[in-house]
PDB file of C-alpha atoms in Angstrom:
ATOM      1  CA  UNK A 165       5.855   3.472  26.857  1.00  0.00           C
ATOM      2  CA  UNK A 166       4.258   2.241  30.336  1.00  0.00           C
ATOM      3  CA  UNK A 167       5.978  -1.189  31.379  1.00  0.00           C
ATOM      4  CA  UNK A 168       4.218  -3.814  32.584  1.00  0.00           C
ATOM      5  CA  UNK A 169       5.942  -4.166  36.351  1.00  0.00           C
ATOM      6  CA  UNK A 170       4.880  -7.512  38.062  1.00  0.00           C
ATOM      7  CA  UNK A 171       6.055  -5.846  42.007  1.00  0.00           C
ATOM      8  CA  UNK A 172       2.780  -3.899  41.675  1.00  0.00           C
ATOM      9  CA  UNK A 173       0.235  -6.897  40.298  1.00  0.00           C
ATOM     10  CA  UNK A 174      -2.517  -7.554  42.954  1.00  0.00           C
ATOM     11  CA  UNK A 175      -3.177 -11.338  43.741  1.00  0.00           C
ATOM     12  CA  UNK A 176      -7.202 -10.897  44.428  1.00  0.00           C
ATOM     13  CA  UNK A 177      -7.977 -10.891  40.930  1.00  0.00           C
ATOM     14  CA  UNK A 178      -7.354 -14.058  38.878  1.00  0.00           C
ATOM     15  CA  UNK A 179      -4.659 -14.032  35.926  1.00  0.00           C
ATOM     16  CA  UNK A 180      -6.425 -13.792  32.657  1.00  0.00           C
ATOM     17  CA  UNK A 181      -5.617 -17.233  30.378  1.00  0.00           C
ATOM     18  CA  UNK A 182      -4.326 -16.076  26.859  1.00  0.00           C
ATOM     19  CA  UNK A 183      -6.802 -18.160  24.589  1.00  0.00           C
ATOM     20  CA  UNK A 184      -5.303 -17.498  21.082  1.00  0.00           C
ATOM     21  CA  UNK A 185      -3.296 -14.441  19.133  1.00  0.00           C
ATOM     22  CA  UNK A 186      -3.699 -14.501  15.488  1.00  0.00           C
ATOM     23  CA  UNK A 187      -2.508 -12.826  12.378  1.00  0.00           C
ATOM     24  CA  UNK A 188      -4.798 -11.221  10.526  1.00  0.00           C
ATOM     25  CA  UNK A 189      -4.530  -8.689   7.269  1.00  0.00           C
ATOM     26  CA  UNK A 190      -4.502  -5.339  10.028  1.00  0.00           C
ATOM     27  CA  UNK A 191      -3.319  -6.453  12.951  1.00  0.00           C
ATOM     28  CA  UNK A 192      -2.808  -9.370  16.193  1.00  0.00           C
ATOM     29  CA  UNK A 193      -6.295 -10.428  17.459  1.00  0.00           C
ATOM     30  CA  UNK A 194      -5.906 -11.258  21.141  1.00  0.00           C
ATOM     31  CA  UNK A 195      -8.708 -13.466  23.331  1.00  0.00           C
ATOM     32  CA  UNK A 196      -8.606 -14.480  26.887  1.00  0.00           C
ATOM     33  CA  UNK A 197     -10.928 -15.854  29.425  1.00  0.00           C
ATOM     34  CA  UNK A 198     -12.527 -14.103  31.487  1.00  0.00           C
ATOM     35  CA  UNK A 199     -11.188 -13.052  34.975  1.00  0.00           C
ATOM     36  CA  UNK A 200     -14.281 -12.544  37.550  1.00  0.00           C
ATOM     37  CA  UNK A 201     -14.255  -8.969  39.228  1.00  0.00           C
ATOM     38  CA  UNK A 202     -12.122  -7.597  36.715  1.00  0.00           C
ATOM     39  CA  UNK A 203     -13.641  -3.826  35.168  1.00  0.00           C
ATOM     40  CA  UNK A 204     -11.132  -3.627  32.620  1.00  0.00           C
ATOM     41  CA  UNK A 205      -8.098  -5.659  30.583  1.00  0.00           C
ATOM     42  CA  UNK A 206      -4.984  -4.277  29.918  1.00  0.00           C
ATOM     43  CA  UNK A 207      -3.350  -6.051  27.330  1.00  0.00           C
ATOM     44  CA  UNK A 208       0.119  -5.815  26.871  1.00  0.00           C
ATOM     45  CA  UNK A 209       2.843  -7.067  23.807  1.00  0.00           C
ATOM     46  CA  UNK A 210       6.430  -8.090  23.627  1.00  0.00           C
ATOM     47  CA  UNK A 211       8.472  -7.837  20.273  1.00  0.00           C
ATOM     48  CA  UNK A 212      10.186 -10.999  20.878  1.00  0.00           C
ATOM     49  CA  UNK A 213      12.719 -10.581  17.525  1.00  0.00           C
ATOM     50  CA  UNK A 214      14.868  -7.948  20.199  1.00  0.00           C
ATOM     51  CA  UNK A 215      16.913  -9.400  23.246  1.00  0.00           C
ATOM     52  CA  UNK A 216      16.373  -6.458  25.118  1.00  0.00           C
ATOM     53  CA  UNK A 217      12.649  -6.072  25.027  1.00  0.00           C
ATOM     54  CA  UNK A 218      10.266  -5.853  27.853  1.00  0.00           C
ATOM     55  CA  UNK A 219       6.526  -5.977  28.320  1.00  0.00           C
ATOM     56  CA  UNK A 220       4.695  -2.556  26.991  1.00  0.00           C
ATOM     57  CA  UNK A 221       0.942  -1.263  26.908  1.00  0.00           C
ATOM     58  CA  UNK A 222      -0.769  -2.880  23.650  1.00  0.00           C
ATOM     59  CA  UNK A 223      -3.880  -1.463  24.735  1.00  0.00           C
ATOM     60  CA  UNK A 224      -7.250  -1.616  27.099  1.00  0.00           C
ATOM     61  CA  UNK A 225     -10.464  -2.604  26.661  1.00  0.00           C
ATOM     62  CA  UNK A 226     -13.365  -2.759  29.316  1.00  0.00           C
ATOM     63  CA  UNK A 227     -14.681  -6.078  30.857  1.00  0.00           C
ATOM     64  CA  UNK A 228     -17.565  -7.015  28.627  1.00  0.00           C
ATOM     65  CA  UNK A 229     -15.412  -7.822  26.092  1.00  0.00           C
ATOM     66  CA  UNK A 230     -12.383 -10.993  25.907  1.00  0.00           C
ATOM     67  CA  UNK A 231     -10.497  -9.807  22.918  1.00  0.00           C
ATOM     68  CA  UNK A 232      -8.237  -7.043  21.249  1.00  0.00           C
ATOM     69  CA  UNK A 233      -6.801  -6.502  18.263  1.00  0.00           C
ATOM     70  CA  UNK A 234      -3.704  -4.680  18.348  1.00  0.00           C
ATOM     71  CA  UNK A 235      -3.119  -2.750  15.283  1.00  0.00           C
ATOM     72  CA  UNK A 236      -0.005  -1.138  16.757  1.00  0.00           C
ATOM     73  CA  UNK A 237       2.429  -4.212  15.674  1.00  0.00           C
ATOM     74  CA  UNK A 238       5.072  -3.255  13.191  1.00  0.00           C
ATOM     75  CA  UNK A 239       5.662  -6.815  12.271  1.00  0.00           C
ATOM     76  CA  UNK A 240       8.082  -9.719  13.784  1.00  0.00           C
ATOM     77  CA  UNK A 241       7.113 -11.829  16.164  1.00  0.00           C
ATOM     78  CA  UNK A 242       5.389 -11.294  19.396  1.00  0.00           C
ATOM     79  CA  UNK A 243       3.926 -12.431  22.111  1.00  0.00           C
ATOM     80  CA  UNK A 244       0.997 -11.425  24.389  1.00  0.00           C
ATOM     81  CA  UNK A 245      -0.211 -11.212  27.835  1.00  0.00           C
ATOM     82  CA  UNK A 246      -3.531 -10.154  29.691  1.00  0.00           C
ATOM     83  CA  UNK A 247      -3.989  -8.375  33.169  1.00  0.00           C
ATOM     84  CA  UNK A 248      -7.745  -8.111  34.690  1.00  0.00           C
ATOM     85  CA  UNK A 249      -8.213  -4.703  36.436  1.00  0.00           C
ATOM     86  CA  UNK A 250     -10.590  -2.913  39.005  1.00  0.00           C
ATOM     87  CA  UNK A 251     -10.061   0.879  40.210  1.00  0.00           C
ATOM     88  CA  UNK A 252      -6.177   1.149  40.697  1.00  0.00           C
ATOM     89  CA  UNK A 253      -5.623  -2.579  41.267  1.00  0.00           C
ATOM     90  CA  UNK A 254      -4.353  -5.223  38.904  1.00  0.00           C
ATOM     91  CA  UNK A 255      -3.938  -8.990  39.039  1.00  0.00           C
ATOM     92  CA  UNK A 256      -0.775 -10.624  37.720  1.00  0.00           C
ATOM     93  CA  UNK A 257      -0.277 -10.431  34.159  1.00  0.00           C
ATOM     94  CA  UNK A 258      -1.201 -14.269  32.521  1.00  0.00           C
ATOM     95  CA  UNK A 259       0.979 -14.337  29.210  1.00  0.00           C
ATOM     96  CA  UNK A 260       0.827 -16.463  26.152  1.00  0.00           C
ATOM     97  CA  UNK A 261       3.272 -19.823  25.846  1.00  0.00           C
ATOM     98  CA  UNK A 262       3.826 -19.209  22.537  1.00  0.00           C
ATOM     99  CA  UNK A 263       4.607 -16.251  19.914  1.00  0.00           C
ATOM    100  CA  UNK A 264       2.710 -15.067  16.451  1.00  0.00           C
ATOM    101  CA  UNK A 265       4.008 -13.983  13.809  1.00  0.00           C
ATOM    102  CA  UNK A 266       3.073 -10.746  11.745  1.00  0.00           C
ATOM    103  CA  UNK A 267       4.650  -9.889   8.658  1.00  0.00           C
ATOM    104  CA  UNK A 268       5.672  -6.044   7.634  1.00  0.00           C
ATOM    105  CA  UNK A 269       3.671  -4.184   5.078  1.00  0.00           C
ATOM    106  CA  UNK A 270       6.032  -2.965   2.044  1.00  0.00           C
ATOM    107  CA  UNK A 271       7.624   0.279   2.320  1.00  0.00           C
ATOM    108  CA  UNK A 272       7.716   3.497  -0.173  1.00  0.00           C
ATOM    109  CA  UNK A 273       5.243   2.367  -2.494  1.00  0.00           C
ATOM    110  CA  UNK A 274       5.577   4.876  -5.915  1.00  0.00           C
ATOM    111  CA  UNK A 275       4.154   4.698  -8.933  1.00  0.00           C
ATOM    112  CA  UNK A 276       5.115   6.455 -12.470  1.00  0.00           C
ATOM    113  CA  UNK A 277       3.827   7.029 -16.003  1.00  0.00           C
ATOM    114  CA  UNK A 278       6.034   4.669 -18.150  1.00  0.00           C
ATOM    115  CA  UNK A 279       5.065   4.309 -21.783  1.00  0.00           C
ATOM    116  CA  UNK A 280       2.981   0.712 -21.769  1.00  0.00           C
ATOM    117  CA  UNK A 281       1.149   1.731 -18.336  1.00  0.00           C
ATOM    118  CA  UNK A 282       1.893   2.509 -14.733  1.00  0.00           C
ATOM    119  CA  UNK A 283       5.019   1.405 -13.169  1.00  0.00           C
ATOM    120  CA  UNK A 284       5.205   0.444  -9.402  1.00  0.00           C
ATOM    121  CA  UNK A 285       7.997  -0.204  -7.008  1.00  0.00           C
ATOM    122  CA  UNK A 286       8.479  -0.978  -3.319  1.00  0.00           C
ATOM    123  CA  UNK A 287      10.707  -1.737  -0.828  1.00  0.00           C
ATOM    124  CA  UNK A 288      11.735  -5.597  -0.227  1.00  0.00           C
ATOM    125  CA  UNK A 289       9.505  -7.043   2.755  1.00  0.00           C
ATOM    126  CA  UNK A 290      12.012 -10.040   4.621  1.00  0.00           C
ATOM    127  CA  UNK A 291      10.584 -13.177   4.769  1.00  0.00           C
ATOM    128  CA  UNK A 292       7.973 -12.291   2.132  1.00  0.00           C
ATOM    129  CA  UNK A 293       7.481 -15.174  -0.028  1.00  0.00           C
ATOM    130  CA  UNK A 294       5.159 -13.280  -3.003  1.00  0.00           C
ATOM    131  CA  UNK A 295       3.635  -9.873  -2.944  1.00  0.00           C
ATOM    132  CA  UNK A 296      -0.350  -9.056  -4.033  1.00  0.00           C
ATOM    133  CA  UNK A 297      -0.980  -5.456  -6.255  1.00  0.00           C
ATOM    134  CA  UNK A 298      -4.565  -4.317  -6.374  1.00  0.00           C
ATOM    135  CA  UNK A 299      -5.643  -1.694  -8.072  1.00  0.00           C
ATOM    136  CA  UNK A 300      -8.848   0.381  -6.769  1.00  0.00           C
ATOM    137  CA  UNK A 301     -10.703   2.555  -9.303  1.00  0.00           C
ATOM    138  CA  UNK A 302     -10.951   5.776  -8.068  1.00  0.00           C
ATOM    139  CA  UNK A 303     -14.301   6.297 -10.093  1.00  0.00           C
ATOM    140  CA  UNK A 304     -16.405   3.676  -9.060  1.00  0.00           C
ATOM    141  CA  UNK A 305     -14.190   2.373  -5.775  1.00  0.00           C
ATOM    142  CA  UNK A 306     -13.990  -1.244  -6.788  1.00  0.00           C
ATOM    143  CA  UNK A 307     -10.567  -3.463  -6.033  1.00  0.00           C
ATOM    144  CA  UNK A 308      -9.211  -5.484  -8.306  1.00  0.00           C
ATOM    145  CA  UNK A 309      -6.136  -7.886  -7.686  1.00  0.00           C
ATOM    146  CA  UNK A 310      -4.179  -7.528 -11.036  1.00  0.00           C
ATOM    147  CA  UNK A 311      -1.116  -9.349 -10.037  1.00  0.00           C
ATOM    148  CA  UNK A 312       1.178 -11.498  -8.026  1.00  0.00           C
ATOM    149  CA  UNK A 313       4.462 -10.841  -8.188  1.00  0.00           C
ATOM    150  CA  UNK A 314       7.879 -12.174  -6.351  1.00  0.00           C
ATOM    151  CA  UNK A 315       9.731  -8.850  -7.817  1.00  0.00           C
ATOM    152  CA  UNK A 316       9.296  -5.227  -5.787  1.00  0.00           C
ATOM    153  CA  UNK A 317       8.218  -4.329  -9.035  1.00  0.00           C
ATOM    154  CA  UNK A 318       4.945  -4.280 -11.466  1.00  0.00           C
ATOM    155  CA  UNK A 319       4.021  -2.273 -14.376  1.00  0.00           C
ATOM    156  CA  UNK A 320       0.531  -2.467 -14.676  1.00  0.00           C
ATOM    157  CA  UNK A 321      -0.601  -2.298 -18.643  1.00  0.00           C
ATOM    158  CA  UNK A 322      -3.809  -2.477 -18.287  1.00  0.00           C
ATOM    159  CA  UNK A 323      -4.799   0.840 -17.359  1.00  0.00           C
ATOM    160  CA  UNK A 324      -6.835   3.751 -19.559  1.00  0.00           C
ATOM    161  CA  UNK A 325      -5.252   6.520 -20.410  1.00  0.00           C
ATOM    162  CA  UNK A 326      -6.884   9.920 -18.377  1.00  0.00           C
ATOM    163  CA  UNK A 327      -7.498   7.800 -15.717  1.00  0.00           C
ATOM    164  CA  UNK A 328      -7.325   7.843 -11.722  1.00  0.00           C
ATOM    165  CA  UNK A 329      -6.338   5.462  -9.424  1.00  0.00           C
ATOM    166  CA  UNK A 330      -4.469   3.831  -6.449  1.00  0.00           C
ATOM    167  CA  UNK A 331      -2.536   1.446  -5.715  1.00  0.00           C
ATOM    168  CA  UNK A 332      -2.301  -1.531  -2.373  1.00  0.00           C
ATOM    169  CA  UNK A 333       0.329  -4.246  -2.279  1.00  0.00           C
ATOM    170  CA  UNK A 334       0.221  -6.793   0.560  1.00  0.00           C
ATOM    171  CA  UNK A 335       3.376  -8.931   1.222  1.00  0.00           C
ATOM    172  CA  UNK A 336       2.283 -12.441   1.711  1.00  0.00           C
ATOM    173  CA  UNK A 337       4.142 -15.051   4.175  1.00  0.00           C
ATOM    174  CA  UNK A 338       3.568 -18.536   3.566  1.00  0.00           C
ATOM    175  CA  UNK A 339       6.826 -20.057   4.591  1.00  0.00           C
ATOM    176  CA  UNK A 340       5.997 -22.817   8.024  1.00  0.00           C
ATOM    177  CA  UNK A 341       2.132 -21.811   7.314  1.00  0.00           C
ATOM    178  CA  UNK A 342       2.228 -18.367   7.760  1.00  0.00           C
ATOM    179  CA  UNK A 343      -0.408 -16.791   5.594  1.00  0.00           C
ATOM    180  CA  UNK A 344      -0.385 -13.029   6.951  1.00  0.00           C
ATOM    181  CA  UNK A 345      -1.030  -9.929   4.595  1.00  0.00           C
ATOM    182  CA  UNK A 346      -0.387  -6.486   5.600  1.00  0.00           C
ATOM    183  CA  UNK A 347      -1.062  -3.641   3.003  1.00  0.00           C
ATOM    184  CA  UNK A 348       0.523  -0.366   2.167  1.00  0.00           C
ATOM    185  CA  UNK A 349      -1.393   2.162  -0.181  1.00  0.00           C
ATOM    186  CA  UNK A 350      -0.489   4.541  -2.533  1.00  0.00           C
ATOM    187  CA  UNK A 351      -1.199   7.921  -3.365  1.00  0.00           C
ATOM    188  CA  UNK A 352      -3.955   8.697  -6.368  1.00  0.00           C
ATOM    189  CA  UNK A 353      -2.170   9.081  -9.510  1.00  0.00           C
ATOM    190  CA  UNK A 354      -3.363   9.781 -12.967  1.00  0.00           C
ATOM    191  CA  UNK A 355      -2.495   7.807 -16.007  1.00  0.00           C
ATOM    192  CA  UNK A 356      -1.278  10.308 -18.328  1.00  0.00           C
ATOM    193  CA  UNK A 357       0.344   8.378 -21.490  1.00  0.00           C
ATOM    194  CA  UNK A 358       4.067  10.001 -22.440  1.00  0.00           C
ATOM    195  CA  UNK A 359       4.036  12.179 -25.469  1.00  0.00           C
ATOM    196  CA  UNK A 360       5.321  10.078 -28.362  1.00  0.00           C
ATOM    197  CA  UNK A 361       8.493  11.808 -30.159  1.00  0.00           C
ATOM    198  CA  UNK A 362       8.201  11.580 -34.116  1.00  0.00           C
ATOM    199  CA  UNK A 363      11.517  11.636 -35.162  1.00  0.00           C
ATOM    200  CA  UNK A 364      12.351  14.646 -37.773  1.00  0.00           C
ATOM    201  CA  UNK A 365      12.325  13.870 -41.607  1.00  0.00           C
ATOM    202  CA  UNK A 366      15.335  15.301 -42.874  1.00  0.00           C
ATOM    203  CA  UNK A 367      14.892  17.900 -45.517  1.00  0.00           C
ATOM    204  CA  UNK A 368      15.628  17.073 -49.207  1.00  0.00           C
ATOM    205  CA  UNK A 369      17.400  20.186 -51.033  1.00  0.00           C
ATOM    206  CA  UNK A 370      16.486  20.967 -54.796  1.00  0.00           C
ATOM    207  CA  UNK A 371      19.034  22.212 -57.107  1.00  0.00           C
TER     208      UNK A 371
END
């Protein structure tokens, strides 16, 4: 990763202001105002849940635009900062006074054919305080949100036999106001129903 390193920030170009980083369902959106002279932004992020992190490349954008959204966050907290560019020159990096907070998608989402419908499963997301399954119909593409859950685990029973169709579940954050979703999909699957076992009649012997 390319660190931000403040011995090389030019002063001639002003310090972009951090206006507001916020949480959204697929990613950090990051504004700033606008530094005059500047070409081009590079915007840069700091995981701020590890003591030994520094400053690394988020991304860049050209000037006639004030905002990024980083999509490269794995989740935690972070903060942000902005530096204004032009040709191999860059002003001082102007930072954000406070962090945001992005909560992980769920992990190793699976699904299996269990006998009253589809059974899903997923890894525990930390501070994840309920988690949303939708279900998108392969057929005609349409999502519907069929539960919420506190488990990391659903069996959907409403499903047609001979059927296709995939699975998203978004961890949801609400503790201190946090209302973040980030989504993890699953593969298509098709509902095949298990075969039911008769069990044998016994054969009655004449004599």
């Amino acid at each position: 990763d390319i660190i931000y390193d403040p011995q090389i920030a030019q002063t001639f170009l002003n310090s972009p202001k951090v206006t507001s980083q916020e949480s959204l369902e697929d990613g950090v959106m990051v504004r700033w105002q606008p530094s005059q002279g500047a070409t081009a932004y590079t915007v840069y992020r700091m995981h701020t849940d590890d003591v030994n992190a520094e400053w690394e490349i988020a991304g860049t954008v050209n000037a006639a635009v004030n905002y990024f959204k980083d999509t490269g966050a794995e989740g935690g907290n972070y903060k942000y900062g902005v530096a204004a560019t032009i040709g191999d020159s860059q002003s001082p990096m102007g930072e954000s006074s406070n962090t945001v907070y992005l909560i992980k998608a769920p992990k190793n989402v699976s699904i299996q054919n269990v006998m009253d419908g589809m059974k899903l499963t997923w890894d525990s997301v930390s501070n994840a305080s309920f988690y949303i399954v939708e279900r998108i119909e392969n057929e005609t593409g349409e999502i519907k949100r069929v539960a919420d859950v506190t488990s990391t685990t659903y069996t959907d029973k409403s499903v047609k036999d001979f059927s296709k169709y995939s699975y998203r579940v978004n961890s949801v954050d609400n503790i201190k106001g946090w209302k973040s979703l980030r989504t993890a999909f699953s593969n298509d699957f098709y509902r095949v129903p298990p075969p039911i076992v008769e069990s044998a009649t016994p054969e009655t012997s004449s004599i």
